Amino acid sequence: MHDLQITPLGYAMGAEVTGLDLTKPLDDLTRRRVYDAWLKHVVLVFPGNAHLTPEQHIAFSRNFGELDTHESQAPETLLEGNREILVVSNKPRAGRPSQTRNTGRNWHTDLSYSLRPAKAAALLCKEKPAVGGDTMWANLTMAYETLSPKMQAIIADMEAVHDVTLVRGLNQRDPALVADMRRRNPPVVHPMVRVHPETGRKSLLAGERVSHILGLTEDESQALLGFLNQHATSPEFVFRHRWRVGDIVLWDNRCTCHVALPDFDQTQPRHMLRCSMKGEAEGRLAEAGPAATKEQMIQTVASLS
Ligand SMILES: O=C(O)CCC(=O)C(=O)O
Ligand SMILES: [Fe+2]
């Protein structure tokens, strides 16, 4: 019998779940309770899982959805023999610098640069630096709900372009792999307001991998995105996790964004394993080029007069 305990960790979101043995399948009742706690608290921390095997990590993650086999990622970033596990690590691989050593360095929702942003992820900490290497999540439902009704109306029908080339630190990665990532992920359009398929609540889909808002000029787009991103990631909506080896953090990617902080000594290993749960197909390929510039608008006006 499990002695399941759920302890809230933050106001914006976050709860710790103890009393589970994740090396074994969860019974139906326990699974339901954990799933409901997840929908409620959005980010769950499961401590004490340092020795989980990849197969057990995968089996646990399947409680929360079908797993992604990471077609959008370069194969050398996946765990050998397990396409379901992405290795987020600063440890060299096959004698080369790791291609995921700076993964997640700007605010993002996983795979928003694809037609199928992830539903969720379960990230397991295998090794960590003595201090730092924290991750922060922002609650985008709160962000949406605390906008004025007027601003909610303004963004209601807006769509934005998400672009993999805005992943911070791409220029430090292998150019051939970056080119491959670009090929796999041309720019895509997503609505700025998402409706959570399970809770029905609206959230704001912004983040630092958005290049522009469709239909606005470059200046309008940057100003509005700047405001929305700053609002969404303000401290009141953020949960910050200080990792312990063996923590699994499970997050709902349908209503959050996150950032992996480089606040640690990079000579020390930080080694994480991630399973991602597949999201629903949501976006469409971006057709148009970049937003209109002010110069173009002036030209348009000039030609009309
Ligand atoms: O390393 C981390 O803390 C998170 C990196 C990240 O963005 C991810 O795994 O989705
Ligand atoms: Fe991420």
mmCIF file of N, CA and C in Angstrom, residues 17 20-23 45-58 60 79 85 91 123-128 241 243-249 271-273:
data_model
loop_
_atom_site.group_PDB
_atom_site.id
_atom_site.type_symbol
_atom_site.label_atom_id
_atom_site.label_comp_id
_atom_site.label_asym_id
_atom_site.label_seq_id
_atom_site.Cartn_x
_atom_site.Cartn_y
_atom_site.Cartn_z
ATOM 1 N N VAL A 17 5.796 15.209 -3.978
ATOM 2 C CA VAL A 17 5.036 13.969 -3.827
ATOM 3 C C VAL A 17 5.958 12.920 -3.220
ATOM 4 N N LEU A 20 5.879 7.202 -2.678
ATOM 5 C CA LEU A 20 5.688 6.344 -3.854
ATOM 6 C C LEU A 20 6.968 5.575 -4.151
ATOM 7 N N ASP A 21 6.802 4.366 -4.654
ATOM 8 C CA ASP A 21 7.957 3.614 -5.153
ATOM 9 C C ASP A 21 7.854 3.589 -6.681
ATOM 10 N N LEU A 22 8.650 4.438 -7.313
ATOM 11 C CA LEU A 22 8.501 4.586 -8.772
ATOM 12 C C LEU A 22 9.181 3.468 -9.556
ATOM 13 N N THR A 23 9.805 2.519 -8.837
ATOM 14 C CA THR A 23 10.364 1.372 -9.562
ATOM 15 C C THR A 23 9.247 0.382 -9.901
ATOM 16 N N VAL A 45 7.266 17.483 -7.781
ATOM 17 C CA VAL A 45 8.626 17.010 -7.494
ATOM 18 C C VAL A 45 8.524 15.653 -6.798
ATOM 19 N N PHE A 46 9.199 14.661 -7.375
ATOM 20 C CA PHE A 46 9.237 13.317 -6.783
ATOM 21 C C PHE A 46 10.685 13.045 -6.356
ATOM 22 N N PRO A 47 10.993 13.156 -5.076
ATOM 23 C CA PRO A 47 12.387 12.967 -4.659
ATOM 24 C C PRO A 47 12.766 11.483 -4.530
ATOM 25 N N GLY A 48 14.085 11.230 -4.484
ATOM 26 C CA GLY A 48 14.575 9.896 -4.126
ATOM 27 C C GLY A 48 14.588 8.893 -5.257
ATOM 28 N N ASN A 49 14.798 9.359 -6.485
ATOM 29 C CA ASN A 49 14.745 8.429 -7.620
ATOM 30 C C ASN A 49 16.060 8.302 -8.378
ATOM 31 N N ALA A 50 17.157 8.480 -7.659
ATOM 32 C CA ALA A 50 18.470 8.460 -8.310
ATOM 33 C C ALA A 50 18.731 7.143 -9.033
ATOM 34 N N HIS A 51 18.193 6.061 -8.507
ATOM 35 C CA HIS A 51 18.555 4.756 -9.071
ATOM 36 C C HIS A 51 17.519 4.196 -10.043
ATOM 37 N N LEU A 52 16.576 5.053 -10.437
ATOM 38 C CA LEU A 52 15.584 4.601 -11.412
ATOM 39 C C LEU A 52 16.294 4.214 -12.720
ATOM 40 N N THR A 53 15.964 3.093 -13.285
ATOM 41 C CA THR A 53 16.552 2.724 -14.578
ATOM 42 C C THR A 53 15.842 3.514 -15.673
ATOM 43 N N PRO A 54 16.452 3.609 -16.870
ATOM 44 C CA PRO A 54 15.748 4.281 -17.971
ATOM 45 C C PRO A 54 14.368 3.668 -18.213
ATOM 46 N N GLU A 55 14.278 2.348 -18.112
ATOM 47 C CA GLU A 55 12.981 1.686 -18.362
ATOM 48 C C GLU A 55 11.947 2.100 -17.314
ATOM 49 N N GLN A 56 12.403 2.239 -16.063
ATOM 50 C CA GLN A 56 11.470 2.640 -14.998
ATOM 51 C C GLN A 56 11.061 4.113 -15.144
ATOM 52 N N HIS A 57 12.016 4.927 -15.565
ATOM 53 C CA HIS A 57 11.728 6.337 -15.821
ATOM 54 C C HIS A 57 10.673 6.442 -16.934
ATOM 55 N N ILE A 58 10.863 5.666 -17.971
ATOM 56 C CA ILE A 58 9.927 5.664 -19.106
ATOM 57 C C ILE A 58 8.546 5.170 -18.649
ATOM 58 N N PHE A 60 7.230 5.172 -15.676
ATOM 59 C CA PHE A 60 6.589 6.181 -14.814
ATOM 60 C C PHE A 60 6.014 7.313 -15.668
ATOM 61 N N LEU A 79 19.395 9.148 -25.326
ATOM 62 C CA LEU A 79 20.095 8.080 -24.607
ATOM 63 C C LEU A 79 20.219 6.872 -25.540
ATOM 64 N N ILE A 85 14.338 8.940 -24.206
ATOM 65 C CA ILE A 85 15.045 9.749 -23.187
ATOM 66 C C ILE A 85 16.052 10.688 -23.830
ATOM 67 N N LYS A 91 28.118 17.035 -19.667
ATOM 68 C CA LYS A 91 29.246 16.089 -19.750
ATOM 69 C C LYS A 91 29.532 15.769 -21.214
ATOM 70 N N LEU A 123 11.680 15.199 -15.776
ATOM 71 C CA LEU A 123 13.135 15.405 -15.824
ATOM 72 C C LEU A 123 13.753 14.854 -14.541
ATOM 73 N N LEU A 124 14.699 13.941 -14.719
ATOM 74 C CA LEU A 124 15.345 13.265 -13.583
ATOM 75 C C LEU A 124 16.768 13.780 -13.415
ATOM 76 N N CYS A 125 17.091 14.197 -12.211
ATOM 77 C CA CYS A 125 18.438 14.702 -11.933
ATOM 78 C C CYS A 125 19.349 13.550 -11.498
ATOM 79 N N LYS A 126 20.369 13.267 -12.327
ATOM 80 C CA LYS A 126 21.304 12.184 -12.000
ATOM 81 C C LYS A 126 22.566 12.714 -11.316
ATOM 82 N N GLU A 127 23.023 13.900 -11.775
ATOM 83 C CA GLU A 127 24.205 14.515 -11.168
ATOM 84 C C GLU A 127 23.984 16.010 -11.176
ATOM 85 N N LYS A 128 24.479 16.667 -10.139
ATOM 86 C CA LYS A 128 24.298 18.113 -10.090
ATOM 87 C C LYS A 128 25.524 18.802 -9.494
ATOM 88 N N HIS A 241 13.059 25.610 -8.655
ATOM 89 C CA HIS A 241 13.448 24.340 -8.039
ATOM 90 C C HIS A 241 14.954 24.236 -7.890
ATOM 91 N N TRP A 243 17.595 21.632 -7.353
ATOM 92 C CA TRP A 243 17.637 20.186 -7.565
ATOM 93 C C TRP A 243 18.383 19.457 -6.458
ATOM 94 N N ARG A 244 17.927 18.241 -6.162
ATOM 95 C CA ARG A 244 18.694 17.260 -5.393
ATOM 96 C C ARG A 244 18.850 16.061 -6.321
ATOM 97 N N VAL A 245 19.987 15.370 -6.194
ATOM 98 C CA VAL A 245 20.148 14.178 -7.027
ATOM 99 C C VAL A 245 18.989 13.233 -6.718
ATOM 100 N N GLY A 246 18.370 12.704 -7.768
ATOM 101 C CA GLY A 246 17.259 11.774 -7.572
ATOM 102 C C GLY A 246 15.885 12.423 -7.687
ATOM 103 N N ASP A 247 15.835 13.758 -7.784
ATOM 104 C CA ASP A 247 14.531 14.405 -8.002
ATOM 105 C C ASP A 247 14.055 14.131 -9.424
ATOM 106 N N ILE A 248 12.780 13.802 -9.537
ATOM 107 C CA ILE A 248 12.113 13.890 -10.847
ATOM 108 C C ILE A 248 11.165 15.066 -10.748
ATOM 109 N N VAL A 249 11.250 15.971 -11.697
ATOM 110 C CA VAL A 249 10.254 17.040 -11.750
ATOM 111 C C VAL A 249 9.389 16.806 -12.982
ATOM 112 N N HIS A 271 23.782 16.535 -14.943
ATOM 113 C CA HIS A 271 23.369 15.468 -15.850
ATOM 114 C C HIS A 271 21.915 15.103 -15.551
ATOM 115 N N MET A 272 21.068 15.325 -16.562
ATOM 116 C CA MET A 272 19.622 15.147 -16.375
ATOM 117 C C MET A 272 19.080 14.272 -17.516
ATOM 118 N N LEU A 273 18.055 13.515 -17.206
ATOM 119 C CA LEU A 273 17.404 12.679 -18.232
ATOM 120 C C LEU A 273 15.939 13.086 -18.327
#
